[in-house]
PDB file of C-alpha atoms in Angstrom:
ATOM      1  CA  UNK A  68     -54.285  75.922  98.156  1.00 48.00           C
ATOM      2  CA  UNK A  69     -51.024  75.112  95.051  1.00 47.00           C
ATOM      3  CA  UNK A  70     -53.412  72.086  94.534  1.00 50.00           C
ATOM      4  CA  UNK A  71     -56.396  73.841  94.023  1.00 50.00           C
ATOM      5  CA  UNK A  72     -54.648  76.474  91.742  1.00 48.00           C
ATOM      6  CA  UNK A  73     -52.498  73.890  89.320  1.00 49.00           C
ATOM      7  CA  UNK A  74     -56.460  72.260  88.458  1.00 51.00           C
ATOM      8  CA  UNK A  75     -58.110  75.431  87.996  1.00 51.00           C
ATOM      9  CA  UNK A  76     -55.283  75.849  85.163  1.00 50.00           C
ATOM     10  CA  UNK A  77     -55.804  72.470  83.905  1.00 50.00           C
ATOM     11  CA  UNK A  78     -59.478  72.897  83.573  1.00 51.00           C
ATOM     12  CA  UNK A  79     -58.909  76.289  81.618  1.00 52.00           C
ATOM     13  CA  UNK A  80     -56.694  74.618  79.180  1.00 52.00           C
ATOM     14  CA  UNK A  81     -58.059  74.754  75.630  1.00 52.00           C
ATOM     15  CA  UNK A  82     -58.843  71.245  74.136  1.00 51.00           C
ATOM     16  CA  UNK A  83     -55.932  69.881  72.025  1.00 47.00           C
ATOM     17  CA  UNK A  84     -54.052  72.015  72.951  1.00 44.00           C
ATOM     18  CA  UNK A  85     -52.280  70.076  75.866  1.00 45.00           C
ATOM     19  CA  UNK A  86     -53.672  66.402  74.941  1.00 45.00           C
ATOM     20  CA  UNK A  87     -52.478  63.264  76.874  1.00 46.00           C
ATOM     21  CA  UNK A  88     -49.946  60.874  76.270  1.00 44.00           C
ATOM     22  CA  UNK A  89     -52.789  58.651  75.445  1.00 45.00           C
ATOM     23  CA  UNK A  90     -54.542  61.031  73.094  1.00 42.00           C
ATOM     24  CA  UNK A  91     -50.694  61.159  71.505  1.00 44.00           C
ATOM     25  CA  UNK A  92     -50.125  57.434  71.399  1.00 47.00           C
ATOM     26  CA  UNK A  93     -53.614  57.075  69.817  1.00 47.00           C
ATOM     27  CA  UNK A  94     -53.475  59.403  66.889  1.00 48.00           C
ATOM     28  CA  UNK A  95     -49.190  57.708  66.327  1.00 48.00           C
ATOM     29  CA  UNK A  96     -51.244  55.111  65.832  1.00 49.00           C
ATOM     30  CA  UNK A  97     -53.939  56.369  63.284  1.00 50.00           C
ATOM     31  CA  UNK A  98     -51.100  57.300  60.643  1.00 51.00           C
ATOM     32  CA  UNK A  99     -49.538  54.079  60.956  1.00 51.00           C
ATOM     33  CA  UNK A 100     -52.624  52.279  59.969  1.00 49.00           C
ATOM     34  CA  UNK A 101     -53.259  55.456  57.174  1.00 52.00           C
ATOM     35  CA  UNK A 102     -48.909  54.443  56.032  1.00 48.00           C
ATOM     36  CA  UNK A 103     -49.917  50.737  55.686  1.00 51.00           C
ATOM     37  CA  UNK A 104     -53.216  51.146  53.979  1.00 50.00           C
ATOM     38  CA  UNK A 105     -51.159  53.387  51.582  1.00 50.00           C
ATOM     39  CA  UNK A 106     -48.832  50.830  50.657  1.00 51.00           C
ATOM     40  CA  UNK A 107     -51.372  48.206  50.223  1.00 51.00           C
ATOM     41  CA  UNK A 108     -52.964  50.167  47.754  1.00 50.00           C
ATOM     42  CA  UNK A 109     -53.277  47.391  44.700  1.00 54.00           C
ATOM     43  CA  UNK A 110     -51.804  49.393  42.040  1.00 54.00           C
ATOM     44  CA  UNK A 111     -53.783  49.128  38.863  1.00 54.00           C
ATOM     45  CA  UNK A 112     -52.535  46.900  36.317  1.00 52.00           C
ATOM     46  CA  UNK A 113     -50.913  48.645  33.183  1.00 52.00           C
ATOM     47  CA  UNK A 114     -53.192  50.170  30.247  1.00 52.00           C
ATOM     48  CA  UNK A 115     -50.998  48.044  27.428  1.00 52.00           C
ATOM     49  CA  UNK A 116     -53.127  46.525  24.910  1.00 55.00           C
ATOM     50  CA  UNK A 117     -52.503  42.943  25.547  1.00 61.00           C
ATOM     51  CA  UNK A 118     -51.519  41.178  21.980  1.00 63.00           C
ATOM     52  CA  UNK A 119     -53.886  38.281  20.610  1.00 65.00           C
ATOM     53  CA  UNK A 120     -53.012  34.761  19.489  1.00 63.00           C
ATOM     54  CA  UNK A 121     -52.906  34.262  15.964  1.00 66.00           C
ATOM     55  CA  UNK A 122     -54.324  31.498  14.607  1.00 66.00           C
ATOM     56  CA  UNK A 123     -52.096  28.847  12.874  1.00 62.00           C
ATOM     57  CA  UNK A 124     -52.395  26.352   9.737  1.00 61.00           C
ATOM     58  CA  UNK A 125     -50.703  23.417   9.994  1.00 64.00           C
ATOM     59  CA  UNK A 126     -50.125  22.702   5.974  1.00 68.00           C
ATOM     60  CA  UNK A 127     -49.374  18.739   5.556  1.00 64.00           C
ATOM     61  CA  UNK A 128     -46.207  18.115   3.334  1.00 63.00           C
ATOM     62  CA  UNK A 129     -47.996  16.296  -0.503  1.00 65.00           C
ATOM     63  CA  UNK A 130     -47.164  12.777  -0.231  1.00 61.00           C
ATOM     64  CA  UNK A 131     -44.659  11.914  -3.053  1.00 61.00           C
ATOM     65  CA  UNK A 132     -45.515   9.031  -5.316  1.00 56.00           C
ATOM     66  CA  UNK A 133     -42.005   8.162  -6.474  1.00 54.00           C
ATOM     67  CA  UNK A 134     -42.704   4.139  -7.950  1.00 53.00           C
ATOM     68  CA  UNK A 135     -39.326   4.346  -8.761  1.00 52.00           C
ATOM     69  CA  UNK A 136     -37.028   2.392  -6.186  1.00 56.00           C
ATOM     70  CA  UNK A 137     -33.114   3.727  -5.728  1.00 57.00           C
ATOM     71  CA  UNK A 138     -30.422   1.245  -7.267  1.00 62.00           C
ATOM     72  CA  UNK A 139     -27.377   1.458  -5.373  1.00 68.00           C
ATOM     73  CA  UNK A 140     -23.865   1.470  -6.960  1.00 69.00           C
ATOM     74  CA  UNK A 141     -22.664  -1.169  -7.530  1.00 71.00           C
ATOM     75  CA  UNK A 142     -18.855  -1.734  -6.233  1.00 70.00           C
ATOM     76  CA  UNK A 143     -16.423  -2.905  -8.815  1.00 72.00           C
ATOM     77  CA  UNK A 144     -15.457  -5.847  -8.781  1.00 68.00           C
ATOM     78  CA  UNK A 145     -11.129  -5.867  -7.903  1.00 72.00           C
ATOM     79  CA  UNK A 146      -9.130  -8.267  -8.930  1.00 67.00           C
ATOM     80  CA  UNK A 147      -8.741  -8.932  -4.559  1.00 69.00           C
ATOM     81  CA  UNK A 148     -12.202  -9.933  -4.711  1.00 70.00           C
ATOM     82  CA  UNK A 149     -11.697 -12.484  -7.433  1.00 66.00           C
ATOM     83  CA  UNK A 150      -8.797 -14.059  -6.495  1.00 66.00           C
ATOM     84  CA  UNK A 151      -9.545 -14.294  -2.671  1.00 68.00           C
ATOM     85  CA  UNK A 152     -12.601 -16.376  -3.753  1.00 70.00           C
ATOM     86  CA  UNK A 153     -10.194 -18.876  -6.367  1.00 67.00           C
ATOM     87  CA  UNK A 154      -8.380 -21.864  -4.801  1.00 65.00           C
ATOM     88  CA  UNK A 155      -4.845 -21.272  -5.334  1.00 61.00           C
ATOM     89  CA  UNK A 156      -3.132 -24.055  -7.879  1.00 64.00           C
ATOM     90  CA  UNK A 157      -0.021 -24.590  -8.785  1.00 60.00           C
ATOM     91  CA  UNK A 158       1.067 -23.727 -11.755  1.00 65.00           C
ATOM     92  CA  UNK A 159       1.384 -26.076 -14.592  1.00 68.00           C
ATOM     93  CA  UNK A 160       3.115 -25.881 -18.237  1.00 70.00           C
ATOM     94  CA  UNK A 161      -0.066 -25.177 -19.874  1.00 75.00           C
ATOM     95  CA  UNK A 162      -0.545 -22.226 -17.438  1.00 78.00           C
ATOM     96  CA  UNK A 163       2.363 -20.497 -19.335  1.00 78.00           C
ATOM     97  CA  UNK A 164       1.192 -21.417 -22.495  1.00 79.00           C
ATOM     98  CA  UNK A 165      -2.186 -20.585 -23.241  1.00 83.00           C
ATOM     99  CA  UNK A 166      -0.763 -17.110 -21.127  1.00 84.00           C
ATOM    100  CA  UNK A 167       1.404 -16.475 -24.130  1.00 83.00           C
ATOM    101  CA  UNK A 168      -1.415 -17.656 -26.876  1.00 84.00           C
ATOM    102  CA  UNK A 169      -3.145 -14.994 -25.418  1.00 86.00           C
ATOM    103  CA  UNK A 170      -0.910 -12.342 -25.478  1.00 86.00           C
ATOM    104  CA  UNK A 171       0.175 -12.631 -29.025  1.00 85.00           C
ATOM    105  CA  UNK A 172      -3.026 -13.892 -30.614  1.00 85.00           C
ATOM    106  CA  UNK A 173      -3.510 -10.157 -32.210  1.00 86.00           C
ATOM    107  CA  UNK A 174       0.772  -9.580 -33.608  1.00 86.00           C
ATOM    108  CA  UNK A 175       1.047 -13.597 -34.392  1.00 84.00           C
ATOM    109  CA  UNK A 176      -0.501 -15.747 -37.538  1.00 86.00           C
ATOM    110  CA  UNK A 177      -1.607 -19.001 -36.602  1.00 83.00           C
ATOM    111  CA  UNK A 178       1.371 -20.774 -37.385  1.00 83.00           C
ATOM    112  CA  UNK A 179       3.454 -19.124 -35.603  1.00 82.00           C
ATOM    113  CA  UNK A 180       1.329 -19.366 -32.218  1.00 80.00           C
ATOM    114  CA  UNK A 181       1.835 -23.118 -32.636  1.00 79.00           C
ATOM    115  CA  UNK A 182       6.193 -22.465 -32.600  1.00 76.00           C
ATOM    116  CA  UNK A 183       5.493 -21.240 -29.220  1.00 74.00           C
ATOM    117  CA  UNK A 184       5.184 -24.979 -27.664  1.00 72.00           C
ATOM    118  CA  UNK A 185       8.119 -24.322 -25.572  1.00 67.00           C
ATOM    119  CA  UNK A 186       9.950 -27.297 -23.319  1.00 63.00           C
ATOM    120  CA  UNK A 187       9.127 -25.780 -19.416  1.00 58.00           C
ATOM    121  CA  UNK A 188      11.016 -27.679 -17.194  1.00 51.00           C
ATOM    122  CA  UNK A 189      10.212 -28.729 -13.699  1.00 45.00           C
ATOM    123  CA  UNK A 190      13.120 -29.480 -11.195  1.00 50.00           C
ATOM    124  CA  UNK A 191      16.598 -27.837 -10.954  1.00 50.00           C
ATOM    125  CA  UNK A 192      19.752 -29.994 -11.991  1.00 48.00           C
ATOM    126  CA  UNK A 193      22.821 -29.009 -11.005  1.00 60.00           C
ATOM    127  CA  UNK A 194      25.056 -28.188 -13.603  1.00 73.00           C
ATOM    128  CA  UNK A 195      27.509 -25.105 -12.253  1.00 74.00           C
ATOM    129  CA  UNK A 196      30.885 -27.313 -12.062  1.00 75.00           C
ATOM    130  CA  UNK A 197      30.142 -26.659 -16.267  1.00 77.00           C
ATOM    131  CA  UNK A 198      29.083 -23.398 -16.462  1.00 82.00           C
ATOM    132  CA  UNK A 199      32.412 -20.931 -16.482  1.00 83.00           C
ATOM    133  CA  UNK A 200      31.461 -17.763 -18.856  1.00 89.00           C
ATOM    134  CA  UNK A 201      30.936 -14.610 -17.173  1.00 90.00           C
ATOM    135  CA  UNK A 202      28.503 -12.134 -17.591  1.00 91.00           C
ATOM    136  CA  UNK A 203      26.148 -14.477 -17.620  1.00 92.00           C
ATOM    137  CA  UNK A 204      24.465 -16.704 -15.543  1.00 92.00           C
ATOM    138  CA  UNK A 205      23.191 -20.294 -15.159  1.00 89.00           C
ATOM    139  CA  UNK A 206      19.717 -20.842 -13.826  1.00 90.00           C
ATOM    140  CA  UNK A 207      17.933 -16.773 -13.587  1.00 93.00           C
ATOM    141  CA  UNK A 208      14.719 -16.754 -11.167  1.00 93.00           C
ATOM    142  CA  UNK A 209      12.198 -14.042 -12.747  1.00 94.00           C
ATOM    143  CA  UNK A 210      10.596 -12.398  -9.379  1.00 93.00           C
ATOM    144  CA  UNK A 211       7.619  -9.472  -8.790  1.00 91.00           C
ATOM    145  CA  UNK A 212       9.513  -7.558  -6.163  1.00 91.00           C
ATOM    146  CA  UNK A 213      12.968  -7.106  -4.624  1.00 91.00           C
ATOM    147  CA  UNK A 214      11.554  -7.931  -1.590  1.00 92.00           C
ATOM    148  CA  UNK A 215      10.299 -10.875  -3.249  1.00 92.00           C
ATOM    149  CA  UNK A 216      13.704 -11.818  -4.451  1.00 92.00           C
ATOM    150  CA  UNK A 217      15.838 -11.833  -1.095  1.00 92.00           C
ATOM    151  CA  UNK A 218      12.767 -13.678   0.798  1.00 92.00           C
ATOM    152  CA  UNK A 219      13.287 -16.434  -2.160  1.00 90.00           C
ATOM    153  CA  UNK A 220      17.803 -16.005  -2.500  1.00 90.00           C
ATOM    154  CA  UNK A 221      17.797 -16.479   1.989  1.00 89.00           C
ATOM    155  CA  UNK A 222      15.152 -19.245   1.153  1.00 87.00           C
ATOM    156  CA  UNK A 223      17.096 -20.726  -1.386  1.00 82.00           C
ATOM    157  CA  UNK A 224      20.595 -20.962   0.528  1.00 79.00           C
ATOM    158  CA  UNK A 225      20.867 -24.689   1.062  1.00 70.00           C
ATOM    159  CA  UNK A 226      19.631 -25.478  -2.555  1.00 71.00           C
ATOM    160  CA  UNK A 227      22.551 -22.617  -4.424  1.00 74.00           C
ATOM    161  CA  UNK A 228      24.895 -24.652  -1.877  1.00 72.00           C
ATOM    162  CA  UNK A 229      28.129 -22.891  -3.030  1.00 76.00           C
ATOM    163  CA  UNK A 230      26.757 -21.551  -6.639  1.00 81.00           C
ATOM    164  CA  UNK A 231      27.082 -17.930  -6.765  1.00 87.00           C
ATOM    165  CA  UNK A 232      24.310 -15.739  -6.589  1.00 90.00           C
ATOM    166  CA  UNK A 233      23.593 -12.161  -7.375  1.00 92.00           C
ATOM    167  CA  UNK A 234      20.386  -9.702  -6.558  1.00 92.00           C
ATOM    168  CA  UNK A 235      19.189  -8.417 -10.407  1.00 93.00           C
ATOM    169  CA  UNK A 236      16.731  -5.590  -9.128  1.00 91.00           C
ATOM    170  CA  UNK A 237      16.747  -1.577  -9.184  1.00 88.00           C
ATOM    171  CA  UNK A 238      16.058  -1.484  -5.119  1.00 83.00           C
ATOM    172  CA  UNK A 239      19.156   0.800  -3.709  1.00 84.00           C
ATOM    173  CA  UNK A 240      21.463  -0.993  -6.595  1.00 88.00           C
ATOM    174  CA  UNK A 241      22.652   0.428  -9.592  1.00 91.00           C
ATOM    175  CA  UNK A 242      23.063  -1.182 -13.040  1.00 91.00           C
ATOM    176  CA  UNK A 243      26.755  -0.054 -13.601  1.00 91.00           C
ATOM    177  CA  UNK A 244      27.291  -1.928 -10.201  1.00 92.00           C
ATOM    178  CA  UNK A 245      25.309  -4.779 -11.631  1.00 92.00           C
ATOM    179  CA  UNK A 246      27.168  -5.128 -14.622  1.00 92.00           C
ATOM    180  CA  UNK A 247      30.799  -4.967 -12.743  1.00 92.00           C
ATOM    181  CA  UNK A 248      29.707  -7.738 -10.458  1.00 91.00           C
ATOM    182  CA  UNK A 249      28.884  -9.666 -13.980  1.00 92.00           C
ATOM    183  CA  UNK A 250      31.775  -8.784 -15.773  1.00 91.00           C
ATOM    184  CA  UNK A 251      34.716  -9.378 -12.375  1.00 91.00           C
ATOM    185  CA  UNK A 252      33.711 -13.544 -11.237  1.00 90.00           C
ATOM    186  CA  UNK A 253      31.783 -16.278 -12.511  1.00 91.00           C
ATOM    187  CA  UNK A 254      27.754 -16.233 -11.444  1.00 91.00           C
ATOM    188  CA  UNK A 255      25.727 -19.001 -11.536  1.00 89.00           C
ATOM    189  CA  UNK A 256      22.365 -18.034  -9.854  1.00 91.00           C
ATOM    190  CA  UNK A 257      20.736 -14.484 -10.832  1.00 93.00           C
ATOM    191  CA  UNK A 258      18.128 -13.466  -9.134  1.00 94.00           C
ATOM    192  CA  UNK A 259      15.382 -10.389  -9.721  1.00 94.00           C
ATOM    193  CA  UNK A 260      12.762  -8.462 -11.546  1.00 94.00           C
ATOM    194  CA  UNK A 261      12.125  -8.595 -15.205  1.00 93.00           C
ATOM    195  CA  UNK A 262      12.070  -5.149 -15.251  1.00 92.00           C
ATOM    196  CA  UNK A 263      15.794  -5.079 -14.339  1.00 94.00           C
ATOM    197  CA  UNK A 264      16.704  -8.499 -16.387  1.00 94.00           C
ATOM    198  CA  UNK A 265      15.575  -6.369 -19.329  1.00 93.00           C
ATOM    199  CA  UNK A 266      17.854  -3.433 -18.891  1.00 92.00           C
ATOM    200  CA  UNK A 267      20.879  -5.531 -18.551  1.00 93.00           C
ATOM    201  CA  UNK A 268      20.372  -7.616 -21.131  1.00 93.00           C
ATOM    202  CA  UNK A 269      20.036  -4.115 -23.638  1.00 92.00           C
ATOM    203  CA  UNK A 270      23.299  -3.087 -22.233  1.00 91.00           C
ATOM    204  CA  UNK A 271      25.171  -5.632 -22.652  1.00 90.00           C
ATOM    205  CA  UNK A 272      25.933  -6.429 -19.206  1.00 91.00           C
ATOM    206  CA  UNK A 273      24.308  -9.503 -19.117  1.00 93.00           C
ATOM    207  CA  UNK A 274      24.504 -12.693 -22.396  1.00 93.00           C
ATOM    208  CA  UNK A 275      21.522 -15.163 -21.979  1.00 92.00           C
ATOM    209  CA  UNK A 276      23.071 -17.601 -24.517  1.00 91.00           C
ATOM    210  CA  UNK A 277      24.933 -19.406 -21.668  1.00 90.00           C
ATOM    211  CA  UNK A 278      21.457 -19.393 -20.092  1.00 91.00           C
ATOM    212  CA  UNK A 279      19.394 -23.168 -18.896  1.00 89.00           C
ATOM    213  CA  UNK A 280      17.007 -22.081 -16.890  1.00 89.00           C
ATOM    214  CA  UNK A 281      14.565 -19.319 -17.026  1.00 92.00           C
ATOM    215  CA  UNK A 282      12.328 -19.609 -13.798  1.00 91.00           C
ATOM    216  CA  UNK A 283       9.025 -17.924 -13.003  1.00 92.00           C
ATOM    217  CA  UNK A 284       8.067 -17.397  -9.286  1.00 92.00           C
ATOM    218  CA  UNK A 285       4.475 -18.933 -10.333  1.00 89.00           C
ATOM    219  CA  UNK A 286       2.718 -19.475  -7.598  1.00 89.00           C
ATOM    220  CA  UNK A 287       3.788 -16.881  -4.700  1.00 91.00           C
ATOM    221  CA  UNK A 288       0.779 -14.072  -3.785  1.00 90.00           C
ATOM    222  CA  UNK A 289       1.443 -10.494  -2.683  1.00 88.00           C
ATOM    223  CA  UNK A 290      -0.619  -9.193  -0.036  1.00 88.00           C
ATOM    224  CA  UNK A 291      -2.987  -8.397  -2.667  1.00 89.00           C
ATOM    225  CA  UNK A 292      -3.452 -11.880  -3.463  1.00 89.00           C
ATOM    226  CA  UNK A 293      -1.842 -11.134  -6.134  1.00 91.00           C
ATOM    227  CA  UNK A 294       0.027 -13.787  -8.692  1.00 90.00           C
ATOM    228  CA  UNK A 295       3.558 -11.900 -10.505  1.00 91.00           C
ATOM    229  CA  UNK A 296       1.699 -12.606 -13.683  1.00 90.00           C
ATOM    230  CA  UNK A 297      -1.517 -11.251 -12.835  1.00 91.00           C
ATOM    231  CA  UNK A 298      -0.343  -7.618 -12.396  1.00 92.00           C
ATOM    232  CA  UNK A 299      -0.079  -5.931 -16.037  1.00 91.00           C
ATOM    233  CA  UNK A 300       2.737  -3.476 -15.097  1.00 92.00           C
ATOM    234  CA  UNK A 301       4.926  -7.011 -14.466  1.00 92.00           C
ATOM    235  CA  UNK A 302       2.846  -9.213 -17.415  1.00 92.00           C
ATOM    236  CA  UNK A 303       4.103  -6.657 -19.353  1.00 93.00           C
ATOM    237  CA  UNK A 304       7.835  -6.907 -18.858  1.00 93.00           C
ATOM    238  CA  UNK A 305       8.113 -10.509 -18.745  1.00 93.00           C
ATOM    239  CA  UNK A 306       7.496 -11.098 -22.540  1.00 92.00           C
ATOM    240  CA  UNK A 307       9.110  -8.434 -23.811  1.00 92.00           C
ATOM    241  CA  UNK A 308      12.015  -9.959 -21.323  1.00 92.00           C
ATOM    242  CA  UNK A 309      10.832 -13.011 -23.984  1.00 91.00           C
ATOM    243  CA  UNK A 310      11.387 -11.204 -26.559  1.00 90.00           C
ATOM    244  CA  UNK A 311      15.179 -10.785 -26.459  1.00 91.00           C
ATOM    245  CA  UNK A 312      16.382 -13.980 -27.652  1.00 88.00           C
ATOM    246  CA  UNK A 313      14.364 -16.335 -25.419  1.00 90.00           C
ATOM    247  CA  UNK A 314      11.973 -17.517 -26.963  1.00 89.00           C
ATOM    248  CA  UNK A 315      15.034 -18.055 -29.805  1.00 89.00           C
ATOM    249  CA  UNK A 316      16.996 -20.132 -26.918  1.00 90.00           C
ATOM    250  CA  UNK A 317      13.483 -21.913 -25.982  1.00 88.00           C
ATOM    251  CA  UNK A 318      13.198 -23.503 -30.222  1.00 87.00           C
ATOM    252  CA  UNK A 319      17.021 -24.664 -30.410  1.00 88.00           C
ATOM    253  CA  UNK A 320      15.805 -26.437 -26.541  1.00 84.00           C
ATOM    254  CA  UNK A 321      18.899 -25.148 -25.094  1.00 87.00           C
ATOM    255  CA  UNK A 322      16.867 -22.701 -22.846  1.00 89.00           C
ATOM    256  CA  UNK A 323      13.987 -24.579 -20.538  1.00 87.00           C
ATOM    257  CA  UNK A 324      11.541 -22.970 -18.920  1.00 88.00           C
ATOM    258  CA  UNK A 325      10.065 -23.418 -14.904  1.00 85.00           C
ATOM    259  CA  UNK A 326       7.361 -22.421 -13.003  1.00 86.00           C
ATOM    260  CA  UNK A 327       8.248 -21.972  -9.136  1.00 82.00           C
TER     261      UNK A 327
END
C-alpha cells in the first residue's frame, strides 16, 4: 500500500521540480563546457595602427681624389745616432789642432792661427820627485764628469805610485775645501772637470805655472756615446781654460798636452 502511494506521488510531481541526479549531472557538465568555451574564445586584435616601414636610402661617400701623398716627418738626427754609426778611433794630436783652429777661426787672424801649433805629449814622464810647490799640480787630467774622474783615479793606482792626487770637481766638494787642500800639501796629480779647474784658477787657489802636463780624457764615451769634446758645454769650458794661461805656457814649451 505504501509502495503504491509512493509511485503515485512521484508521478504527480512536475517535471523539472525533482530531477534525477543524472539530469543534474548533465546540466552541470553543460555549464562547464560553456565556461571553457568562453575562456577559449580568441581575443580580438588591438585596433592600434601598425607602423608602416619607412624607406631608407644609403648615400655612398664621395671618393676623394687626393693626388698628394702624406709625407712622413723626418726624425731629427741626434749626435748619439751619428756617433753610434762611426767607428771609435784613438785620438791624435791633429784632432786637437783641428778643433782649436775651428774654434778660434772667427776671433783670430791667420797668423795667430798658425801660432796655435802646440806641442802634444803622448806619454807620462815621472817628474814628481822634483815637484815641491804647493797650490799647484804637476799633471792635470781633464774629464767630462765627476763620475768619470773617480773612475780614472781608481784605475791609476799603479800608475800614480806614491804621488798625491786631488779631486778637482764640484760634486759634494766645495771650492774652499779644495783651495785649503792645495795650500796644505804638495800635490802631484789633479783629476777633475774643466768648470771647477777654471774656478780654482780664477780664485787663485790653483797656479798653472808649475804645470808640466795637461791631459784630456779624449777617447772615453758616455752612455750617449759622446766624448768630452762632443758636449758643447764641456768644449766651451775647455777652451776658456786654455785662454787662462795654458796657451802661453804651451808656446813657451814649458807645458805639453796629452790625449788619453
